């Protein structure tokens, strides 16, 4: 591994109880760039809409998904689908919509996702990225119990900020209820548009807020036409070397959340 870079095992979840705020885009972009930087990466797609899976043109309809394997974590080995060597995904399907009933017991909520993550660590993965649904279901509770870092993408709309407040509150109460150490919480300002007063004012308010200013990442994701283009092509903005604001922003996000900002791209073995 690269000298001076921390490649210790981490579980990072993207979560906001408000939908449509780029959780999936953040998940797949972070996973792709982290892989390019040298992490062995597994994505856990826990959203029954399977957006992260479909982003890589992978379907869980004919493959095992989380609900099929959580009781026997060793089955993750055969359930993972390789995107590239050392970069894999556990796809999702509508079957994961039944997780609320499958994980009805608190003990199962506490251990289901962490059990899979521990198995992935045994397999040599150094980074697990979890894409969650925008509702406080059992899978989200279990994800909170397993995560080292929870990144909350937010936008400038009032529903997004309300989702942030609810998400932070629920993380604290769930960790307290289970007697667990609270994961590190990060806020990622997404869909930033410098031409809109609302974007500027919302970002400014978060930066001044006594609680959230400590959690706000010093980078943000600008609106970009490259993101929908990449999604349409079933790839991320890191699939090519083409420069774009989206590529630049998600690279900064990746470096920030993985603690790589003190190292140059050259030191990390990256040309572009």
PDB file of C-alpha atoms in Angstrom:
ATOM      1  CA  UNK A   1       0.000   0.000   0.000  1.00  0.00           C
ATOM      2  CA  UNK A   2       0.999   3.630  -0.445  1.00  0.00           C
ATOM      3  CA  UNK A   3       3.311   4.999   2.238  1.00  0.00           C
ATOM      4  CA  UNK A   4       1.568   7.393   4.610  1.00  0.00           C
ATOM      5  CA  UNK A   5      -1.953   6.420   3.475  1.00  0.00           C
ATOM      6  CA  UNK A   6      -4.380   4.707   5.839  1.00  0.00           C
ATOM      7  CA  UNK A   7      -5.869   1.585   4.301  1.00  0.00           C
ATOM      8  CA  UNK A   8      -7.239   0.117   7.528  1.00  0.00           C
ATOM      9  CA  UNK A   9     -10.676  -1.483   7.203  1.00  0.00           C
ATOM     10  CA  UNK A  10     -13.586   0.972   7.166  1.00  0.00           C
ATOM     11  CA  UNK A  11     -17.353   0.825   6.678  1.00  0.00           C
ATOM     12  CA  UNK A  12     -18.816   4.005   5.185  1.00  0.00           C
ATOM     13  CA  UNK A  13     -22.572   4.413   4.737  1.00  0.00           C
ATOM     14  CA  UNK A  14     -24.451   7.096   2.821  1.00  0.00           C
ATOM     15  CA  UNK A  15     -27.658   7.925   4.589  1.00  0.00           C
ATOM     16  CA  UNK A  16     -30.356  10.581   4.638  1.00  0.00           C
ATOM     17  CA  UNK A  17     -33.967   9.910   5.522  1.00  0.00           C
ATOM     18  CA  UNK A  18     -34.943  12.203   2.656  1.00  0.00           C
ATOM     19  CA  UNK A  19     -34.725  10.685  -0.848  1.00  0.00           C
ATOM     20  CA  UNK A  20     -33.364  12.097  -4.101  1.00  0.00           C
ATOM     21  CA  UNK A  21     -30.289  13.657  -2.573  1.00  0.00           C
ATOM     22  CA  UNK A  22     -27.532  11.770  -4.454  1.00  0.00           C
ATOM     23  CA  UNK A  23     -26.788   9.035  -1.905  1.00  0.00           C
ATOM     24  CA  UNK A  24     -26.317   6.468  -4.645  1.00  0.00           C
ATOM     25  CA  UNK A  25     -24.145   8.767  -6.762  1.00  0.00           C
ATOM     26  CA  UNK A  26     -21.968   9.474  -3.721  1.00  0.00           C
ATOM     27  CA  UNK A  27     -21.732   5.742  -2.951  1.00  0.00           C
ATOM     28  CA  UNK A  28     -20.672   4.589  -6.398  1.00  0.00           C
ATOM     29  CA  UNK A  29     -18.376   7.582  -6.995  1.00  0.00           C
ATOM     30  CA  UNK A  30     -16.584   7.130  -3.669  1.00  0.00           C
ATOM     31  CA  UNK A  31     -16.293   3.379  -4.253  1.00  0.00           C
ATOM     32  CA  UNK A  32     -14.869   3.825  -7.758  1.00  0.00           C
ATOM     33  CA  UNK A  33     -12.316   6.447  -6.767  1.00  0.00           C
ATOM     34  CA  UNK A  34     -11.276   4.624  -3.583  1.00  0.00           C
ATOM     35  CA  UNK A  35     -10.636   1.536  -5.713  1.00  0.00           C
ATOM     36  CA  UNK A  36      -8.436   3.591  -8.050  1.00  0.00           C
ATOM     37  CA  UNK A  37      -6.522   4.839  -5.008  1.00  0.00           C
ATOM     38  CA  UNK A  38      -5.784   1.261  -3.933  1.00  0.00           C
ATOM     39  CA  UNK A  39      -8.603   0.110  -1.650  1.00  0.00           C
ATOM     40  CA  UNK A  40     -10.180  -3.304  -2.149  1.00  0.00           C
ATOM     41  CA  UNK A  41     -13.823  -2.196  -2.241  1.00  0.00           C
ATOM     42  CA  UNK A  42     -17.191  -3.854  -1.722  1.00  0.00           C
ATOM     43  CA  UNK A  43     -20.475  -2.016  -2.199  1.00  0.00           C
ATOM     44  CA  UNK A  44     -23.477  -3.272  -0.223  1.00  0.00           C
ATOM     45  CA  UNK A  45     -26.638  -2.215  -2.019  1.00  0.00           C
ATOM     46  CA  UNK A  46     -29.355  -2.327   0.635  1.00  0.00           C
ATOM     47  CA  UNK A  47     -31.916  -0.178  -1.190  1.00  0.00           C
ATOM     48  CA  UNK A  48     -34.659  -2.350  -2.696  1.00  0.00           C
ATOM     49  CA  UNK A  49     -34.756   0.045  -5.674  1.00  0.00           C
ATOM     50  CA  UNK A  50     -31.261  -1.269  -6.486  1.00  0.00           C
ATOM     51  CA  UNK A  51     -29.996   2.014  -7.957  1.00  0.00           C
ATOM     52  CA  UNK A  52     -26.342   1.299  -7.102  1.00  0.00           C
ATOM     53  CA  UNK A  53     -26.571  -2.128  -8.735  1.00  0.00           C
ATOM     54  CA  UNK A  54     -28.214  -0.751 -11.870  1.00  0.00           C
ATOM     55  CA  UNK A  55     -25.547   1.976 -12.075  1.00  0.00           C
ATOM     56  CA  UNK A  56     -23.084  -0.819 -12.913  1.00  0.00           C
ATOM     57  CA  UNK A  57     -25.606  -2.632 -15.117  1.00  0.00           C
ATOM     58  CA  UNK A  58     -25.929  -5.380 -12.498  1.00  0.00           C
ATOM     59  CA  UNK A  59     -29.207  -6.864 -11.316  1.00  0.00           C
ATOM     60  CA  UNK A  60     -29.997  -8.779  -8.161  1.00  0.00           C
ATOM     61  CA  UNK A  61     -33.060 -10.447  -9.654  1.00  0.00           C
ATOM     62  CA  UNK A  62     -31.207 -13.695 -10.357  1.00  0.00           C
ATOM     63  CA  UNK A  63     -28.512 -13.327  -7.696  1.00  0.00           C
ATOM     64  CA  UNK A  64     -28.550 -13.665  -3.906  1.00  0.00           C
ATOM     65  CA  UNK A  65     -29.157 -10.342  -2.170  1.00  0.00           C
ATOM     66  CA  UNK A  66     -28.718  -9.243   1.431  1.00  0.00           C
ATOM     67  CA  UNK A  67     -31.962 -10.795   2.684  1.00  0.00           C
ATOM     68  CA  UNK A  68     -30.829 -14.198   1.364  1.00  0.00           C
ATOM     69  CA  UNK A  69     -27.442 -14.268   3.112  1.00  0.00           C
ATOM     70  CA  UNK A  70     -27.445 -12.166   6.283  1.00  0.00           C
ATOM     71  CA  UNK A  71     -27.998 -15.216   8.517  1.00  0.00           C
ATOM     72  CA  UNK A  72     -25.004 -16.977   6.929  1.00  0.00           C
ATOM     73  CA  UNK A  73     -22.434 -14.248   6.252  1.00  0.00           C
ATOM     74  CA  UNK A  74     -19.976 -16.689   4.686  1.00  0.00           C
ATOM     75  CA  UNK A  75     -22.339 -16.865   1.696  1.00  0.00           C
ATOM     76  CA  UNK A  76     -21.233 -13.329   0.763  1.00  0.00           C
ATOM     77  CA  UNK A  77     -18.317 -14.919  -1.110  1.00  0.00           C
ATOM     78  CA  UNK A  78     -20.603 -16.382  -3.756  1.00  0.00           C
ATOM     79  CA  UNK A  79     -23.140 -13.536  -3.677  1.00  0.00           C
ATOM     80  CA  UNK A  80     -20.692 -10.765  -4.592  1.00  0.00           C
ATOM     81  CA  UNK A  81     -20.556  -9.695  -8.225  1.00  0.00           C
ATOM     82  CA  UNK A  82     -17.206  -8.401  -9.469  1.00  0.00           C
ATOM     83  CA  UNK A  83     -17.169  -5.022 -11.198  1.00  0.00           C
ATOM     84  CA  UNK A  84     -13.412  -5.327 -11.550  1.00  0.00           C
ATOM     85  CA  UNK A  85     -10.842  -7.454  -9.729  1.00  0.00           C
ATOM     86  CA  UNK A  86     -10.864  -6.152  -6.144  1.00  0.00           C
ATOM     87  CA  UNK A  87     -14.006  -4.090  -6.700  1.00  0.00           C
ATOM     88  CA  UNK A  88     -17.309  -5.876  -6.050  1.00  0.00           C
ATOM     89  CA  UNK A  89     -20.953  -5.297  -5.241  1.00  0.00           C
ATOM     90  CA  UNK A  90     -23.633  -7.205  -3.378  1.00  0.00           C
ATOM     91  CA  UNK A  91     -26.563  -6.310  -5.631  1.00  0.00           C
ATOM     92  CA  UNK A  92     -30.067  -5.574  -4.427  1.00  0.00           C
ATOM     93  CA  UNK A  93     -33.575  -6.357  -5.592  1.00  0.00           C
ATOM     94  CA  UNK A  94     -37.156  -5.799  -4.501  1.00  0.00           C
ATOM     95  CA  UNK A  95     -36.726  -8.795  -2.173  1.00  0.00           C
ATOM     96  CA  UNK A  96     -34.764  -6.554   0.189  1.00  0.00           C
ATOM     97  CA  UNK A  97     -38.016  -4.677   0.752  1.00  0.00           C
ATOM     98  CA  UNK A  98     -38.900  -7.543   3.114  1.00  0.00           C
ATOM     99  CA  UNK A  99     -35.999  -6.818   5.477  1.00  0.00           C
ATOM    100  CA  UNK A 100     -38.233  -5.067   8.015  1.00  0.00           C
ATOM    101  CA  UNK A 101     -39.962  -8.355   8.787  1.00  0.00           C
ATOM    102  CA  UNK A 102     -36.791 -10.451   8.432  1.00  0.00           C
ATOM    103  CA  UNK A 103     -34.901  -8.245  10.905  1.00  0.00           C
ATOM    104  CA  UNK A 104     -37.752  -7.813  13.365  1.00  0.00           C
ATOM    105  CA  UNK A 105     -35.633  -8.766  16.399  1.00  0.00           C
ATOM    106  CA  UNK A 106     -33.367  -6.035  17.817  1.00  0.00           C
ATOM    107  CA  UNK A 107     -30.450  -8.487  18.092  1.00  0.00           C
ATOM    108  CA  UNK A 108     -30.706  -9.181  14.354  1.00  0.00           C
ATOM    109  CA  UNK A 109     -30.846  -5.473  13.556  1.00  0.00           C
ATOM    110  CA  UNK A 110     -27.699  -4.971  15.627  1.00  0.00           C
ATOM    111  CA  UNK A 111     -25.713  -7.777  13.981  1.00  0.00           C
ATOM    112  CA  UNK A 112     -26.985  -8.376  10.423  1.00  0.00           C
ATOM    113  CA  UNK A 113     -24.959  -5.793   8.499  1.00  0.00           C
ATOM    114  CA  UNK A 114     -21.946  -5.912  10.820  1.00  0.00           C
ATOM    115  CA  UNK A 115     -21.800  -9.702  10.359  1.00  0.00           C
ATOM    116  CA  UNK A 116     -21.501  -9.300   6.589  1.00  0.00           C
ATOM    117  CA  UNK A 117     -18.920  -6.522   6.995  1.00  0.00           C
ATOM    118  CA  UNK A 118     -16.777  -8.682   9.290  1.00  0.00           C
ATOM    119  CA  UNK A 119     -16.833 -11.441   6.689  1.00  0.00           C
ATOM    120  CA  UNK A 120     -15.752  -8.960   3.996  1.00  0.00           C
ATOM    121  CA  UNK A 121     -12.858  -7.857   6.210  1.00  0.00           C
ATOM    122  CA  UNK A 122     -11.779 -11.502   6.523  1.00  0.00           C
ATOM    123  CA  UNK A 123     -11.837 -11.714   2.719  1.00  0.00           C
ATOM    124  CA  UNK A 124      -9.330  -8.875   2.473  1.00  0.00           C
ATOM    125  CA  UNK A 125     -11.646  -6.012   1.578  1.00  0.00           C
ATOM    126  CA  UNK A 126     -10.433  -2.747   3.075  1.00  0.00           C
ATOM    127  CA  UNK A 127     -13.478  -0.581   2.370  1.00  0.00           C
ATOM    128  CA  UNK A 128     -17.205  -1.329   2.470  1.00  0.00           C
ATOM    129  CA  UNK A 129     -19.556   1.299   1.038  1.00  0.00           C
ATOM    130  CA  UNK A 130     -23.247   0.946   1.963  1.00  0.00           C
ATOM    131  CA  UNK A 131     -26.020   2.535  -0.075  1.00  0.00           C
ATOM    132  CA  UNK A 132     -29.198   2.798   2.014  1.00  0.00           C
ATOM    133  CA  UNK A 133     -32.856   3.437   1.314  1.00  0.00           C
ATOM    134  CA  UNK A 134     -34.247   6.826   2.441  1.00  0.00           C
ATOM    135  CA  UNK A 135     -36.413   5.387   5.208  1.00  0.00           C
ATOM    136  CA  UNK A 136     -35.769   4.309   8.769  1.00  0.00           C
ATOM    137  CA  UNK A 137     -36.227   0.586   8.187  1.00  0.00           C
ATOM    138  CA  UNK A 138     -34.462  -2.338   9.826  1.00  0.00           C
ATOM    139  CA  UNK A 139     -31.681  -2.356   7.202  1.00  0.00           C
ATOM    140  CA  UNK A 140     -30.876   1.294   7.963  1.00  0.00           C
ATOM    141  CA  UNK A 141     -30.850   0.598  11.718  1.00  0.00           C
ATOM    142  CA  UNK A 142     -28.495  -2.330  11.108  1.00  0.00           C
ATOM    143  CA  UNK A 143     -26.287  -0.169   8.888  1.00  0.00           C
ATOM    144  CA  UNK A 144     -25.989   2.479  11.616  1.00  0.00           C
ATOM    145  CA  UNK A 145     -24.851  -0.271  13.994  1.00  0.00           C
ATOM    146  CA  UNK A 146     -22.138  -1.405  11.547  1.00  0.00           C
ATOM    147  CA  UNK A 147     -20.776   1.864  10.142  1.00  0.00           C
ATOM    148  CA  UNK A 148     -17.528   3.563  11.105  1.00  0.00           C
ATOM    149  CA  UNK A 149     -18.478   6.681   9.149  1.00  0.00           C
ATOM    150  CA  UNK A 150     -21.938   7.865   8.097  1.00  0.00           C
ATOM    151  CA  UNK A 151     -21.897  10.450   5.336  1.00  0.00           C
ATOM    152  CA  UNK A 152     -25.123  12.422   5.029  1.00  0.00           C
ATOM    153  CA  UNK A 153     -25.600  14.070   1.628  1.00  0.00           C
ATOM    154  CA  UNK A 154     -27.771  17.182   1.868  1.00  0.00           C
ATOM    155  CA  UNK A 155     -29.092  19.777  -0.572  1.00  0.00           C
ATOM    156  CA  UNK A 156     -30.469  23.269  -0.206  1.00  0.00           C
ATOM    157  CA  UNK A 157     -34.159  22.319   0.018  1.00  0.00           C
ATOM    158  CA  UNK A 158     -36.002  22.365   3.331  1.00  0.00           C
ATOM    159  CA  UNK A 159     -36.812  18.633   3.150  1.00  0.00           C
ATOM    160  CA  UNK A 160     -33.137  17.791   2.813  1.00  0.00           C
ATOM    161  CA  UNK A 161     -32.196  19.787   5.918  1.00  0.00           C
ATOM    162  CA  UNK A 162     -35.111  18.255   7.802  1.00  0.00           C
ATOM    163  CA  UNK A 163     -33.832  14.843   6.705  1.00  0.00           C
ATOM    164  CA  UNK A 164     -30.399  15.773   8.066  1.00  0.00           C
ATOM    165  CA  UNK A 165     -31.814  16.661  11.476  1.00  0.00           C
ATOM    166  CA  UNK A 166     -33.862  13.455  11.637  1.00  0.00           C
ATOM    167  CA  UNK A 167     -30.929  11.324  10.475  1.00  0.00           C
ATOM    168  CA  UNK A 168     -28.481  12.734  13.035  1.00  0.00           C
ATOM    169  CA  UNK A 169     -31.083  12.347  15.786  1.00  0.00           C
ATOM    170  CA  UNK A 170     -31.810   8.722  14.846  1.00  0.00           C
ATOM    171  CA  UNK A 171     -28.117   7.804  14.645  1.00  0.00           C
ATOM    172  CA  UNK A 172     -27.628   9.055  18.195  1.00  0.00           C
ATOM    173  CA  UNK A 173     -30.720   7.333  19.598  1.00  0.00           C
ATOM    174  CA  UNK A 174     -30.023   3.996  17.864  1.00  0.00           C
ATOM    175  CA  UNK A 175     -26.412   3.889  19.071  1.00  0.00           C
ATOM    176  CA  UNK A 176     -27.579   4.775  22.574  1.00  0.00           C
ATOM    177  CA  UNK A 177     -30.280   2.079  22.535  1.00  0.00           C
ATOM    178  CA  UNK A 178     -27.786  -0.612  21.468  1.00  0.00           C
ATOM    179  CA  UNK A 179     -24.952   0.654  23.677  1.00  0.00           C
ATOM    180  CA  UNK A 180     -22.701   1.184  20.653  1.00  0.00           C
ATOM    181  CA  UNK A 181     -20.029   3.756  19.913  1.00  0.00           C
ATOM    182  CA  UNK A 182     -21.489   6.402  17.631  1.00  0.00           C
ATOM    183  CA  UNK A 183     -20.045   6.383  14.113  1.00  0.00           C
ATOM    184  CA  UNK A 184     -18.273   9.450  12.824  1.00  0.00           C
ATOM    185  CA  UNK A 185     -20.848  11.668  11.107  1.00  0.00           C
ATOM    186  CA  UNK A 186     -19.971  13.733   8.041  1.00  0.00           C
ATOM    187  CA  UNK A 187     -22.212  16.115   6.078  1.00  0.00           C
ATOM    188  CA  UNK A 188     -21.691  16.310   2.315  1.00  0.00           C
ATOM    189  CA  UNK A 189     -23.311  19.311   0.650  1.00  0.00           C
ATOM    190  CA  UNK A 190     -24.616  17.995  -2.659  1.00  0.00           C
ATOM    191  CA  UNK A 191     -26.181  19.582  -5.744  1.00  0.00           C
ATOM    192  CA  UNK A 192     -24.502  22.914  -5.029  1.00  0.00           C
ATOM    193  CA  UNK A 193     -25.310  25.634  -7.546  1.00  0.00           C
ATOM    194  CA  UNK A 194     -23.398  28.868  -7.033  1.00  0.00           C
ATOM    195  CA  UNK A 195     -25.945  30.735  -9.177  1.00  0.00           C
ATOM    196  CA  UNK A 196     -28.727  30.009  -6.670  1.00  0.00           C
ATOM    197  CA  UNK A 197     -29.033  32.135  -3.549  1.00  0.00           C
ATOM    198  CA  UNK A 198     -30.599  29.178  -1.732  1.00  0.00           C
ATOM    199  CA  UNK A 199     -27.484  27.025  -2.223  1.00  0.00           C
ATOM    200  CA  UNK A 200     -25.252  29.807  -0.912  1.00  0.00           C
ATOM    201  CA  UNK A 201     -27.467  30.634   2.067  1.00  0.00           C
ATOM    202  CA  UNK A 202     -28.021  26.991   3.080  1.00  0.00           C
ATOM    203  CA  UNK A 203     -24.316  26.163   2.937  1.00  0.00           C
ATOM    204  CA  UNK A 204     -23.585  29.321   4.929  1.00  0.00           C
ATOM    205  CA  UNK A 205     -26.177  28.385   7.564  1.00  0.00           C
ATOM    206  CA  UNK A 206     -24.714  24.891   7.954  1.00  0.00           C
ATOM    207  CA  UNK A 207     -21.218  26.348   8.296  1.00  0.00           C
ATOM    208  CA  UNK A 208     -22.430  28.674  11.069  1.00  0.00           C
ATOM    209  CA  UNK A 209     -24.560  26.098  12.898  1.00  0.00           C
ATOM    210  CA  UNK A 210     -23.052  25.165  16.269  1.00  0.00           C
ATOM    211  CA  UNK A 211     -23.652  21.425  15.800  1.00  0.00           C
ATOM    212  CA  UNK A 212     -23.434  20.913  12.045  1.00  0.00           C
ATOM    213  CA  UNK A 213     -20.395  23.090  11.339  1.00  0.00           C
ATOM    214  CA  UNK A 214     -18.271  20.458  13.100  1.00  0.00           C
ATOM    215  CA  UNK A 215     -19.664  17.738  10.812  1.00  0.00           C
ATOM    216  CA  UNK A 216     -19.663  19.639   7.499  1.00  0.00           C
ATOM    217  CA  UNK A 217     -17.017  18.425   5.060  1.00  0.00           C
ATOM    218  CA  UNK A 218     -14.794  21.181   3.573  1.00  0.00           C
ATOM    219  CA  UNK A 219     -15.839  20.182   0.055  1.00  0.00           C
ATOM    220  CA  UNK A 220     -19.121  20.075  -1.829  1.00  0.00           C
ATOM    221  CA  UNK A 221     -20.578  18.566  -4.988  1.00  0.00           C
ATOM    222  CA  UNK A 222     -21.522  21.021  -7.715  1.00  0.00           C
ATOM    223  CA  UNK A 223     -24.395  20.368 -10.092  1.00  0.00           C
ATOM    224  CA  UNK A 224     -22.986  18.888 -13.290  1.00  0.00           C
ATOM    225  CA  UNK A 225     -24.284  17.532 -16.580  1.00  0.00           C
ATOM    226  CA  UNK A 226     -21.586  14.845 -16.407  1.00  0.00           C
ATOM    227  CA  UNK A 227     -23.347  12.943 -13.613  1.00  0.00           C
ATOM    228  CA  UNK A 228     -26.552  12.074 -15.529  1.00  0.00           C
ATOM    229  CA  UNK A 229     -24.421  11.263 -18.605  1.00  0.00           C
ATOM    230  CA  UNK A 230     -22.335   8.809 -16.607  1.00  0.00           C
ATOM    231  CA  UNK A 231     -25.462   7.232 -15.107  1.00  0.00           C
ATOM    232  CA  UNK A 232     -26.954   6.796 -18.569  1.00  0.00           C
ATOM    233  CA  UNK A 233     -23.750   5.045 -19.690  1.00  0.00           C
ATOM    234  CA  UNK A 234     -23.856   2.709 -16.638  1.00  0.00           C
ATOM    235  CA  UNK A 235     -20.566   4.046 -15.278  1.00  0.00           C
ATOM    236  CA  UNK A 236     -19.158   6.606 -12.855  1.00  0.00           C
ATOM    237  CA  UNK A 237     -17.338   9.847 -13.661  1.00  0.00           C
ATOM    238  CA  UNK A 238     -14.088   7.976 -12.958  1.00  0.00           C
ATOM    239  CA  UNK A 239     -14.587   5.474 -15.789  1.00  0.00           C
ATOM    240  CA  UNK A 240     -12.689   7.800 -18.154  1.00  0.00           C
ATOM    241  CA  UNK A 241      -9.952  10.402 -17.759  1.00  0.00           C
ATOM    242  CA  UNK A 242     -12.221  13.163 -19.051  1.00  0.00           C
ATOM    243  CA  UNK A 243     -12.034  16.181 -16.759  1.00  0.00           C
ATOM    244  CA  UNK A 244     -15.246  17.538 -15.236  1.00  0.00           C
ATOM    245  CA  UNK A 245     -16.417  19.385 -12.143  1.00  0.00           C
ATOM    246  CA  UNK A 246     -18.144  16.194 -10.962  1.00  0.00           C
ATOM    247  CA  UNK A 247     -14.912  14.194 -11.246  1.00  0.00           C
ATOM    248  CA  UNK A 248     -12.987  16.937  -9.438  1.00  0.00           C
ATOM    249  CA  UNK A 249     -15.581  17.256  -6.657  1.00  0.00           C
ATOM    250  CA  UNK A 250     -15.953  13.529  -5.974  1.00  0.00           C
ATOM    251  CA  UNK A 251     -12.174  13.132  -6.021  1.00  0.00           C
ATOM    252  CA  UNK A 252     -11.925  15.811  -3.323  1.00  0.00           C
ATOM    253  CA  UNK A 253     -14.696  14.079  -1.368  1.00  0.00           C
ATOM    254  CA  UNK A 254     -12.928  10.724  -1.613  1.00  0.00           C
ATOM    255  CA  UNK A 255      -9.608  12.153  -0.484  1.00  0.00           C
ATOM    256  CA  UNK A 256     -11.266  14.019   2.397  1.00  0.00           C
ATOM    257  CA  UNK A 257     -13.308  11.146   3.804  1.00  0.00           C
ATOM    258  CA  UNK A 258     -10.468   8.616   3.436  1.00  0.00           C
ATOM    259  CA  UNK A 259      -7.872  10.957   4.951  1.00  0.00           C
ATOM    260  CA  UNK A 260      -5.746  11.189   1.793  1.00  0.00           C
ATOM    261  CA  UNK A 261      -5.622  14.984   1.578  1.00  0.00           C
ATOM    262  CA  UNK A 262      -2.071  15.153   2.920  1.00  0.00           C
ATOM    263  CA  UNK A 263      -0.820  13.052  -0.004  1.00  0.00           C
ATOM    264  CA  UNK A 264      -0.474  13.996  -3.650  1.00  0.00           C
ATOM    265  CA  UNK A 265      -2.141  11.973  -6.384  1.00  0.00           C
ATOM    266  CA  UNK A 266       1.344  10.978  -7.547  1.00  0.00           C
ATOM    267  CA  UNK A 267       2.172   9.614  -4.086  1.00  0.00           C
ATOM    268  CA  UNK A 268      -1.065   7.640  -4.215  1.00  0.00           C
ATOM    269  CA  UNK A 269      -0.239   6.282  -7.655  1.00  0.00           C
ATOM    270  CA  UNK A 270      -2.905   8.259  -9.527  1.00  0.00           C
ATOM    271  CA  UNK A 271      -2.161  10.190 -12.710  1.00  0.00           C
ATOM    272  CA  UNK A 272      -5.586  11.808 -13.202  1.00  0.00           C
TER     273      UNK A 272
END
